[in-house]
XYZ file of N, CA and C in Angstrom:
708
model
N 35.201 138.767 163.766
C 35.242 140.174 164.135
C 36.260 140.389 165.253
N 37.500 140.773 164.608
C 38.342 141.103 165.972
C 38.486 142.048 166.867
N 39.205 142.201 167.764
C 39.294 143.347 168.573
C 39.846 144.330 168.119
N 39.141 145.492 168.037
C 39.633 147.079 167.325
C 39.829 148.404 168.200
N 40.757 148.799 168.334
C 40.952 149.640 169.150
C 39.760 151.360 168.608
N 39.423 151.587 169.684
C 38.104 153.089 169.673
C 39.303 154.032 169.668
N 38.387 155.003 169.091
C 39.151 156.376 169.021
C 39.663 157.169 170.255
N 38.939 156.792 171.188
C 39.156 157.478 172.800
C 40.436 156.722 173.649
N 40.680 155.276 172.731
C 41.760 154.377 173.258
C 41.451 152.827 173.799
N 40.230 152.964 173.841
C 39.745 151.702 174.367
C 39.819 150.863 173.529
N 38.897 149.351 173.620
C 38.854 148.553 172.482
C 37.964 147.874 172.533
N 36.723 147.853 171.451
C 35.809 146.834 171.008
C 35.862 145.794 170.949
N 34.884 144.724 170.967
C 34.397 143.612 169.924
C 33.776 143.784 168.427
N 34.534 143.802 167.807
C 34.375 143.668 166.214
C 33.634 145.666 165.960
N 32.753 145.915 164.356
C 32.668 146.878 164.619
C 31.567 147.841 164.962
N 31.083 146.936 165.529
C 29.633 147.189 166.339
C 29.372 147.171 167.836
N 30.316 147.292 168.818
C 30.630 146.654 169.814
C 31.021 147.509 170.754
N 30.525 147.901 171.672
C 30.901 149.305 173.262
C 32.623 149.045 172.997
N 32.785 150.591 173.078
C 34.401 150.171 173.782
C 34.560 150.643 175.011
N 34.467 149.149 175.455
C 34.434 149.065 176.939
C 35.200 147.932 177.388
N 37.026 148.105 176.514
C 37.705 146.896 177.481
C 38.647 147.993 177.281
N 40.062 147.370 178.261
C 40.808 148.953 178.326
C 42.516 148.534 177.429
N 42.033 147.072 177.075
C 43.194 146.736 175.724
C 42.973 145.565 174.977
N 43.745 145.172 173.947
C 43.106 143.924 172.985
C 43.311 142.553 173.743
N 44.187 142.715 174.649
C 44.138 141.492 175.547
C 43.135 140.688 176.455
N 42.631 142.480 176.605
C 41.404 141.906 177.759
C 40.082 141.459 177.102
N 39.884 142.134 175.486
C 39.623 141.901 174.744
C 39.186 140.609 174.387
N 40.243 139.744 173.811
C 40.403 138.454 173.151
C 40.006 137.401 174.334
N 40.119 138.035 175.777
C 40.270 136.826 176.241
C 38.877 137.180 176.932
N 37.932 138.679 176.584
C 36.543 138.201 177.303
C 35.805 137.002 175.825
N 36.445 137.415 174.979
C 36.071 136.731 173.578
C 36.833 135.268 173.059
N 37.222 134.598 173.953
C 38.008 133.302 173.739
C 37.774 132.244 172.653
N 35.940 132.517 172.936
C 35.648 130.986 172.235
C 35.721 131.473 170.482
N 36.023 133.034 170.251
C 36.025 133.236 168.832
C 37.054 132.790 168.415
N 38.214 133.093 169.506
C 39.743 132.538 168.675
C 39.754 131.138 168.980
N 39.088 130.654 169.792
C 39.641 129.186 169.381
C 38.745 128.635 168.618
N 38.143 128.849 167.878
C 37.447 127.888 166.450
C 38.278 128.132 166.017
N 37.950 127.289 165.066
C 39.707 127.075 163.515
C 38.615 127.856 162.614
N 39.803 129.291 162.179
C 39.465 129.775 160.950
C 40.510 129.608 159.794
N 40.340 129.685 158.681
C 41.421 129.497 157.260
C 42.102 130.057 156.932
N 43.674 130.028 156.840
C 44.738 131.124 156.801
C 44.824 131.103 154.973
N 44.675 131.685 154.353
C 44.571 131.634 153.093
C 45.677 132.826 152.470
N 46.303 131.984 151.530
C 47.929 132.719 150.753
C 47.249 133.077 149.574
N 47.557 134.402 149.421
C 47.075 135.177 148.105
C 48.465 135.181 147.102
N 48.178 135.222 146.452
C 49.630 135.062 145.089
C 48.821 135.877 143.709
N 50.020 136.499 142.696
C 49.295 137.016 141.729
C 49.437 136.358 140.250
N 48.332 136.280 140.087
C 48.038 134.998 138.501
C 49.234 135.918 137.383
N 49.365 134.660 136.708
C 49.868 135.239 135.817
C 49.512 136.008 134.726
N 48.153 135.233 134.949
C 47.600 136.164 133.725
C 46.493 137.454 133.857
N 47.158 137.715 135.210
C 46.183 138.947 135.341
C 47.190 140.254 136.333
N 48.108 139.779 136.226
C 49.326 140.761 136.703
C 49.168 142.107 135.983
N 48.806 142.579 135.163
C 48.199 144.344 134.822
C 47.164 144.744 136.410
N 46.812 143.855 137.138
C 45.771 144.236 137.924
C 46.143 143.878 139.197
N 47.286 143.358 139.323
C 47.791 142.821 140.932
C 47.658 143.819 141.333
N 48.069 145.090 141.620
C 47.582 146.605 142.249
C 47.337 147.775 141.068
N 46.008 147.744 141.467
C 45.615 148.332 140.469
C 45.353 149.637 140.722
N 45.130 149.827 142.252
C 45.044 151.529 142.908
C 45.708 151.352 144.547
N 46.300 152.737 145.346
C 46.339 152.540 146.577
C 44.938 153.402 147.214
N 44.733 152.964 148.572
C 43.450 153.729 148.945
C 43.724 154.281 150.323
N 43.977 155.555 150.562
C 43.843 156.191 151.479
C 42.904 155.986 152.801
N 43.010 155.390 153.755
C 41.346 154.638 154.438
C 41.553 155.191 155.971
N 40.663 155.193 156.639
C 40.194 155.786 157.993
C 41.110 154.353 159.229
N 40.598 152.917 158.342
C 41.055 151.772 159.257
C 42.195 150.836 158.444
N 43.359 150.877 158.178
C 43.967 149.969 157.145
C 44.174 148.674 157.270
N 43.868 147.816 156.478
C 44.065 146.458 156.491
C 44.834 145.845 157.620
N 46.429 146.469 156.773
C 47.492 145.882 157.581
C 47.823 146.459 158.531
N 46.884 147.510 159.566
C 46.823 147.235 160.701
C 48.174 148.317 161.193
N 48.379 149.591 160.571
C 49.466 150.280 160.269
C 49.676 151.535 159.945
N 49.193 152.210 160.657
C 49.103 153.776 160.447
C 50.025 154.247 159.294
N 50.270 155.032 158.377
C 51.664 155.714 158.063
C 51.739 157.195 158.564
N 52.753 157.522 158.167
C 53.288 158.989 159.416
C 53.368 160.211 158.123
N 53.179 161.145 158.405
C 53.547 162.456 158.009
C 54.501 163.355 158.676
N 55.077 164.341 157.500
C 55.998 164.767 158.101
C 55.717 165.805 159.108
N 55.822 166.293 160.390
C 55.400 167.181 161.234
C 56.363 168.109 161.549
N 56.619 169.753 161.617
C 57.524 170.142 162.654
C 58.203 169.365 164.074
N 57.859 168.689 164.470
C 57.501 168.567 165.721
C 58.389 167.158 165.884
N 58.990 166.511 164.338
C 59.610 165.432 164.276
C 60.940 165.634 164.269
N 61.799 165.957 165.197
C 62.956 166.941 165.167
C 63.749 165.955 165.079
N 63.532 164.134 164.649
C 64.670 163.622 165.084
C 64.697 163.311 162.945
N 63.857 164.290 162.412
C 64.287 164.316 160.979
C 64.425 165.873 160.358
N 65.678 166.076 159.924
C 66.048 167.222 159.572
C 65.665 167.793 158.679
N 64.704 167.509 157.611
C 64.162 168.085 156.521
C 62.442 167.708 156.938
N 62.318 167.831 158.100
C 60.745 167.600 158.424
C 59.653 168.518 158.228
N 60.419 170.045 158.602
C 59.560 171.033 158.009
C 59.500 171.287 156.257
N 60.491 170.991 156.094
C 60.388 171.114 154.323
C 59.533 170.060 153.501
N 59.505 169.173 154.420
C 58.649 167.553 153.629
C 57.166 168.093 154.245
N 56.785 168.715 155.172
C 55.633 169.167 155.961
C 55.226 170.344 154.469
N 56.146 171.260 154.063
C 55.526 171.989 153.425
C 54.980 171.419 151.729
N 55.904 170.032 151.510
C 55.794 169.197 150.491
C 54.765 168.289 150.597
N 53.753 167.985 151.568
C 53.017 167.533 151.817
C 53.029 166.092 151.984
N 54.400 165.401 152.699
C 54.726 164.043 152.052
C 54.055 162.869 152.838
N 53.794 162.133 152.876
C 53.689 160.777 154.089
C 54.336 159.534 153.427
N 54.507 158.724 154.280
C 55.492 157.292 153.960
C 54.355 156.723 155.001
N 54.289 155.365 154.241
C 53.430 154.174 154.897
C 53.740 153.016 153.924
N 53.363 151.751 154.929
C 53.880 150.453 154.259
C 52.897 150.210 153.495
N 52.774 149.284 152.263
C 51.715 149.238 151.724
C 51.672 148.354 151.847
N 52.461 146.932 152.214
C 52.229 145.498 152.100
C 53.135 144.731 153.371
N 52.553 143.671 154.448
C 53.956 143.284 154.948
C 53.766 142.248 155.121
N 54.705 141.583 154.397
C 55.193 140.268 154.221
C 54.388 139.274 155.835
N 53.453 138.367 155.120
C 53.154 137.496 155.610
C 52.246 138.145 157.456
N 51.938 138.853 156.916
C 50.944 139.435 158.153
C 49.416 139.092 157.561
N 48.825 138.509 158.865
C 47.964 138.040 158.820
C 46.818 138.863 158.472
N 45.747 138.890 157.670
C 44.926 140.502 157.184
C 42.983 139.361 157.275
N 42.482 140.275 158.190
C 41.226 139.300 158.511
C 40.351 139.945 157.245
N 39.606 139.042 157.444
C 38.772 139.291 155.729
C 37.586 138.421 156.132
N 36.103 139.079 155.749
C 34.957 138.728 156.241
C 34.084 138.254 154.672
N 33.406 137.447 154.640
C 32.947 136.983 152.676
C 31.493 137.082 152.894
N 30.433 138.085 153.291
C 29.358 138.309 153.304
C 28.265 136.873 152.478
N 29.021 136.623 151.471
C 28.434 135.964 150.266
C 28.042 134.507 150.700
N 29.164 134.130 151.857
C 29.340 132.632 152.447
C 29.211 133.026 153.784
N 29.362 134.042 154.365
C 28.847 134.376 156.029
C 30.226 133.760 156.565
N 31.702 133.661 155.819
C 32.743 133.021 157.125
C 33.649 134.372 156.503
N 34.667 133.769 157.855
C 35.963 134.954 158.193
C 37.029 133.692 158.320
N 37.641 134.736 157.591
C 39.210 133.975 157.401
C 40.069 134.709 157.105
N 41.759 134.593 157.499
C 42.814 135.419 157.273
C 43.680 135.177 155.940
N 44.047 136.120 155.500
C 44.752 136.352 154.421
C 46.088 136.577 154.453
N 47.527 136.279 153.848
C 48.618 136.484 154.156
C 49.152 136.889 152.314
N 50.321 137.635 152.376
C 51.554 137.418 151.096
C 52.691 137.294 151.583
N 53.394 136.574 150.974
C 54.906 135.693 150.878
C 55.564 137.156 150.702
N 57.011 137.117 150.980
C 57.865 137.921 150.769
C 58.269 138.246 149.092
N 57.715 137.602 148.402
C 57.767 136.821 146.896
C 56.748 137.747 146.578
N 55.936 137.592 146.692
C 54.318 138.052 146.257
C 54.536 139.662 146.590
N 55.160 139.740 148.099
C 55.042 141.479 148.071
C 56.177 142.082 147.064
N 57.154 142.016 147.132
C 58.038 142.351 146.057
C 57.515 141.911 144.216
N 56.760 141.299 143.769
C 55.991 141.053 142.583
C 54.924 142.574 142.558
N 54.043 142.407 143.597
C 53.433 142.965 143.303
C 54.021 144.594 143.251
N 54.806 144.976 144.252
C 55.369 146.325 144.156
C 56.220 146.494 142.886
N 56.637 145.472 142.019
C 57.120 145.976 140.879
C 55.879 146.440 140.029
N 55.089 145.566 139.959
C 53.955 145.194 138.890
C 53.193 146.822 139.217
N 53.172 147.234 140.461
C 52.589 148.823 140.569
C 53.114 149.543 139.697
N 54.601 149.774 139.639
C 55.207 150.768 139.086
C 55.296 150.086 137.072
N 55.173 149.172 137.111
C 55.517 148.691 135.810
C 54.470 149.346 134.955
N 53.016 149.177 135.692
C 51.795 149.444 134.987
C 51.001 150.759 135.049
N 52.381 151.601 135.749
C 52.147 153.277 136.115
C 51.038 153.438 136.699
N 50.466 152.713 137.580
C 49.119 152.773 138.949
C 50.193 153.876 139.986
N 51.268 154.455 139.484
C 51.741 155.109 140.787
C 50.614 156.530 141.186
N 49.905 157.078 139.872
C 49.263 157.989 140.255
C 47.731 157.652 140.777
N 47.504 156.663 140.882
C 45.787 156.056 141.027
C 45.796 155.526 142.345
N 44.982 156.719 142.747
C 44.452 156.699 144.360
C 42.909 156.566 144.985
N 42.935 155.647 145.425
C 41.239 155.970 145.907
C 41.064 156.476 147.030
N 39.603 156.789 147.440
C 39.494 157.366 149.191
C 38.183 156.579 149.648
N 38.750 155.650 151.006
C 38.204 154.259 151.472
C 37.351 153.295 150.116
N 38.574 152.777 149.188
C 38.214 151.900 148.443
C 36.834 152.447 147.441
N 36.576 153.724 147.434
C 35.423 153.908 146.276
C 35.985 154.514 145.340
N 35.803 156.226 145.879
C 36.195 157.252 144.831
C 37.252 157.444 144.388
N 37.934 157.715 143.259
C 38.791 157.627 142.568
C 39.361 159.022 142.777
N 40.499 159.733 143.275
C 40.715 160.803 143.940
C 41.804 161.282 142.726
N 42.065 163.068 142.973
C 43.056 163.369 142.394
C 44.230 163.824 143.117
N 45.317 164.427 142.667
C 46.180 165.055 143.675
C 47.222 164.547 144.740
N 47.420 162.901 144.480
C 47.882 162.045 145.150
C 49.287 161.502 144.159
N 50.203 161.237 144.435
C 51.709 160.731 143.754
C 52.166 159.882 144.302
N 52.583 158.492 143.846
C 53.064 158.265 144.934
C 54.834 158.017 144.246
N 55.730 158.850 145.110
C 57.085 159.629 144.273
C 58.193 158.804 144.991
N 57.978 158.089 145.739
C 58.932 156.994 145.951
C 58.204 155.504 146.525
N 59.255 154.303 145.675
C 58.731 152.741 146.353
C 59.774 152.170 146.400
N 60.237 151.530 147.615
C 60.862 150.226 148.071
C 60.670 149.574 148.988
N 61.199 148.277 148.824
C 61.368 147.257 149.661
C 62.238 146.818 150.989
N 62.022 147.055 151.966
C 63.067 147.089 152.932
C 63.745 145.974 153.019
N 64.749 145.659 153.081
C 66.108 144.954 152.510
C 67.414 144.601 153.719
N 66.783 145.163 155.010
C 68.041 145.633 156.234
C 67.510 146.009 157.402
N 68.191 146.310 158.586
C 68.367 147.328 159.421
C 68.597 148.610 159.270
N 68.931 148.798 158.691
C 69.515 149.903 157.904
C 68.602 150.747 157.195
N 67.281 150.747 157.165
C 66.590 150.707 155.836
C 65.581 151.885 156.554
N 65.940 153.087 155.630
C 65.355 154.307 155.802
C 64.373 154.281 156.234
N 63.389 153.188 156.641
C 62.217 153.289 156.844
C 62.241 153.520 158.360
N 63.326 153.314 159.225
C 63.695 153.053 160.503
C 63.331 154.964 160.783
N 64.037 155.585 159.524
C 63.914 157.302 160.329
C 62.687 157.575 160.555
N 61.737 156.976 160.086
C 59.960 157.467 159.944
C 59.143 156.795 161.404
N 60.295 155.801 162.035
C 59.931 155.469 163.616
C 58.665 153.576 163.157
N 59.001 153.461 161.478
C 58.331 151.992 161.538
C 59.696 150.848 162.116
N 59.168 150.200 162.336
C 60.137 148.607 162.677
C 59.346 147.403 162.312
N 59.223 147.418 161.283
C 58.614 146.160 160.198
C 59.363 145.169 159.777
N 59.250 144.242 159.112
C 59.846 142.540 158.857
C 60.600 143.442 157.752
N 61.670 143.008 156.779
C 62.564 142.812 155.918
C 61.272 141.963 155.171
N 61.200 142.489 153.695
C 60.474 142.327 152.388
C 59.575 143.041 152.599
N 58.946 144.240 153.866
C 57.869 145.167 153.519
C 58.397 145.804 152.176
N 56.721 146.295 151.693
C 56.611 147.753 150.440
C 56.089 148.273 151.446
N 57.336 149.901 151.310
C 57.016 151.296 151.664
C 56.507 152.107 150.212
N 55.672 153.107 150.714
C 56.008 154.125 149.517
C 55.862 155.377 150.087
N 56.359 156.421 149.636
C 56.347 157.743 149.816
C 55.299 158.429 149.139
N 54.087 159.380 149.140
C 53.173 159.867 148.526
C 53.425 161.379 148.531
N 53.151 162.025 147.628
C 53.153 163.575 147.710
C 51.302 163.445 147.400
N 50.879 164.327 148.979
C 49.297 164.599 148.903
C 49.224 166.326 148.567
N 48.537 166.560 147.375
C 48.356 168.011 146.211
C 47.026 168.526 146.840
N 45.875 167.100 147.076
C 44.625 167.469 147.400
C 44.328 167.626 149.015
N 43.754 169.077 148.769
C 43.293 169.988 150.152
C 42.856 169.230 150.998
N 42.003 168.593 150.403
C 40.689 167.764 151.290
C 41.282 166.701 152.374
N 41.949 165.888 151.448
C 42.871 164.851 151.649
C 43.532 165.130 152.643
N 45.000 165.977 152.425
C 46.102 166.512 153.175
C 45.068 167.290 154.699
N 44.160 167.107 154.882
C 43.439 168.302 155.992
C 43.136 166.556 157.190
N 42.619 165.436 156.148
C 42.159 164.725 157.122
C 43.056 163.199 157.464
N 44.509 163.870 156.670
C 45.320 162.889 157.274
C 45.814 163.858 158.431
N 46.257 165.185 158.230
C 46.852 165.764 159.600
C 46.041 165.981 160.562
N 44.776 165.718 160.738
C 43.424 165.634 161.696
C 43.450 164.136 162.493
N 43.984 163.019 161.315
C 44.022 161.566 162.214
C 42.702 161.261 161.381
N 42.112 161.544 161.074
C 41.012 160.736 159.762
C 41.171 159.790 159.431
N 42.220 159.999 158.225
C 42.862 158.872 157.816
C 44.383 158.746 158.425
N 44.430 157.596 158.311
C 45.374 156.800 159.353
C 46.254 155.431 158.476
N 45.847 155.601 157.184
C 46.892 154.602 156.316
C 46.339 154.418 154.860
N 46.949 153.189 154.630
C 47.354 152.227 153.253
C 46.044 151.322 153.191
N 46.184 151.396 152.109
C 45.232 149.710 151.570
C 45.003 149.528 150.364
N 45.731 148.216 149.764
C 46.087 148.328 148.668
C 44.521 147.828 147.790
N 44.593 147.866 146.185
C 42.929 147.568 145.617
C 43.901 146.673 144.245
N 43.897 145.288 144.518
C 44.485 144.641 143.066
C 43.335 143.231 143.533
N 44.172 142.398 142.501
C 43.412 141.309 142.226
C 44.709 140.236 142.603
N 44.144 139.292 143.301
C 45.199 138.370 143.598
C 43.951 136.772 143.834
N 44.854 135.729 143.718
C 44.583 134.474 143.569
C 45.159 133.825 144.428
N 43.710 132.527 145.145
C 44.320 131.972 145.991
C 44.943 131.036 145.673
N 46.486 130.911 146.647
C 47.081 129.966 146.347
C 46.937 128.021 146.150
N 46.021 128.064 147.059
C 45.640 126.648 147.024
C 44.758 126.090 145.955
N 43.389 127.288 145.933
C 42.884 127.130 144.351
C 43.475 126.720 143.468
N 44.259 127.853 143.378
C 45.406 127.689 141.891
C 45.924 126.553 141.880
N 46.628 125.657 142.903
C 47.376 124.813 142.524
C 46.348 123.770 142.659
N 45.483 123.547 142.685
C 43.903 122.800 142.363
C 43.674 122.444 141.223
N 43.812 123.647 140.610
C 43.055 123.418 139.282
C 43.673 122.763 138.738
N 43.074 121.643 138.059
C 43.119 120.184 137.268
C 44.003 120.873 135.642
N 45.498 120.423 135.496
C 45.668 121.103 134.350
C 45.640 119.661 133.282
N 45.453 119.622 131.956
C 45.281 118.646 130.835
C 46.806 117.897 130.857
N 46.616 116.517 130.614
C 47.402 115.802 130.409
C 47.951 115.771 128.854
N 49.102 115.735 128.370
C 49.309 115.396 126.652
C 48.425 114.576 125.996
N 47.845 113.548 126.520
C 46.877 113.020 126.473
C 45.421 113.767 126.001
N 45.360 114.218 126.767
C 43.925 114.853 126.550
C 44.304 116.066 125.503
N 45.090 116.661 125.386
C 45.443 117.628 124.761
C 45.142 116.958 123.300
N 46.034 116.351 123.354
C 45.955 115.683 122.338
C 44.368 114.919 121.430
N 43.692 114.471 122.544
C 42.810 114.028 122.248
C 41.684 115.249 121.624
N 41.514 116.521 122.539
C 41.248 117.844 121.767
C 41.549 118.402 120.680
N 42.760 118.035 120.224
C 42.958 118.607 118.965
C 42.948 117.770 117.947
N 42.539 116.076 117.978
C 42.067 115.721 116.954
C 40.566 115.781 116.619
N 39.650 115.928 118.439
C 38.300 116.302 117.514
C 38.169 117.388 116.764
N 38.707 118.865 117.124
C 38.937 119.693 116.109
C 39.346 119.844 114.765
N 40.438 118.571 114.280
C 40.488 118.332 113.291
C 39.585 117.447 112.528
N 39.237 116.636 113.165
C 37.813 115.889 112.654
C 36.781 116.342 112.323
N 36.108 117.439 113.131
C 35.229 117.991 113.034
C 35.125 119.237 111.653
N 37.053 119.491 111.944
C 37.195 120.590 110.135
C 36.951 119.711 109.041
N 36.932 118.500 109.433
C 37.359 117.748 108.078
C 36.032 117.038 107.544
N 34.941 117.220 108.360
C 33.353 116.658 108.059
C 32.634 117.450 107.143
C-alpha cells in the first residue's frame, strides 16, 4: 500500500490511512520497513494468442494506474491557441501507457503486492492492437460500466522532443501511448472539469513474462511420440 496523495494535498498510508504527512517523502520514510522488503517486479507482455484482447476498453477513473492525470482543454490555457475551440469540442489528451513505469498491483486471492511494468515493445503492440480491433470507441467508468459518448479520435506514440505531447504541459519517456478523446457524455465531461476524474486506465489482458517463458514447450520427440498414439489408437 503506497503513499497516495489526499485531495486537500496531503498524503496517506495506502487507502485507508489519515492524511496526515505533508509529502510522499515523509511518507515512505515514516513507512520504511514496507519498502525495504523485496517485492516482485513483474513484465506483462501480450500472448499471442489472445491479442483481440490486449486492450480491450479504456476507463475513465477517479485514481489512474499510471499515476498521471490527463489535461483538458481550458480557456485559461493560453499557451494553446485553439484551447477554447477544443474546450467547446470537449477534448482531453492523456497517456494511456508509459513505457516501463512501475504500476503497484495488490492479488487479494494470494494476499501479496507486487509491481507491474511494459517494455517500450509491449506499449507500442498494444496501442496498435487498440486501433486494429476498433476498441477506439469502448469506454468504461472506474473499470465497471460500460459508458457511451466517449471517442477516442486520436493515438500515438511519442517518438522525440518534439512530440506534441510537450504542448499539453506532459514530459514523459519516448515510447509513451497518448490518445486524444472527444467526451459527448454530460455526466462524464461535468466530472472531469470538476477534478473527479483525473485519468487513464487501460482494461486488456496481458501475460506474464516469466510465466510464459516457463512454460515447458514439447520436444520433436514427444510430438512425435503423440501422434503415433493417435494413430494407433485410429487403427485399433
Amino acid at each position: 500500500m503506497p503513499c497516495k496523495e489526499c485531495e486537500n494535498g496531503n498524503v496517506k498510508w495506502g487507502e485507508s490511512g489519515e492524511c496526515q504527512y505533508d509529502s510522499i517523502a515523509e511518507c515512505e520514510a515514516a513507512n520504511k520497513d514496507y519498502y525495504e522488503k523485496t517485492t516482485s517486479i513483474v513484465e506483462l507482455v501480450i500472448d499471442d494468442d489472445s491479442q483481440e484482447l490486449a486492450i480491450d476498453a479504456i476507463s475513465l477513473v477517479s485514481a489512474p494506474a499510471i499515476e498521471q492525470d490527463f489535461v483538458y482543454f481550458k480557456k485559461e490555457k493560453n499557451n494553446l491557441t485553439f484551447a477554447k475551440v477544443d474546450e467547446e469540442k470537449r477534448m482531453l489528451v492523456s497517456p494511456a501507457l508509459i513505457p516501463n513505469k512501475q504500476i503497484f498491483r495488490y492479488d487479494p486471492n494470494t494476499d501479496s503486492e507486487y509491481y507491474v511494468y511494459f517494455s517500450p515493445e509491449t506499449v507500442r503492440k498494444a496501442s496498435e492492437l487498440y486501433l486494429k480491433h476498433n476498441n477506439h470507441h469502448k469506454t468504461t467508468y472506474e473499470h465497471k460500466d460500460r459508458i457511451s459518448g466517449v471517442l477516442t479520435v486520436e493515438s500515438w506514440i511519442k517518438e522525440g522532443d518534439m512530440d506534441k505531447s510537450k504542448l499539453y504541459g506532459f514530459d514523459l519517456p519516448n515510447g509513451t501511448w497518448f490518445v486524444k478523446m472527444k467526451i459527448q457524455n454530460e455526466d462524464l465531461w461535468n466530472k472531469i472539469k470538476s477534478g473527479e476524474l483525473k485519468g487513464l486506465s487501460i482494461e486488456g489482458y496481458f501475460t506474464d513474462k516469466m510465466e510464459k517463458m516457463s512454460e515447458k514447450q514439447p520436444s520433436d520427440e514427444e510430438i512425435l511420440k503423440a501422434l503415433n498414439e493417435i494413430i494407433n489408437k485410429s487403427n485399433e
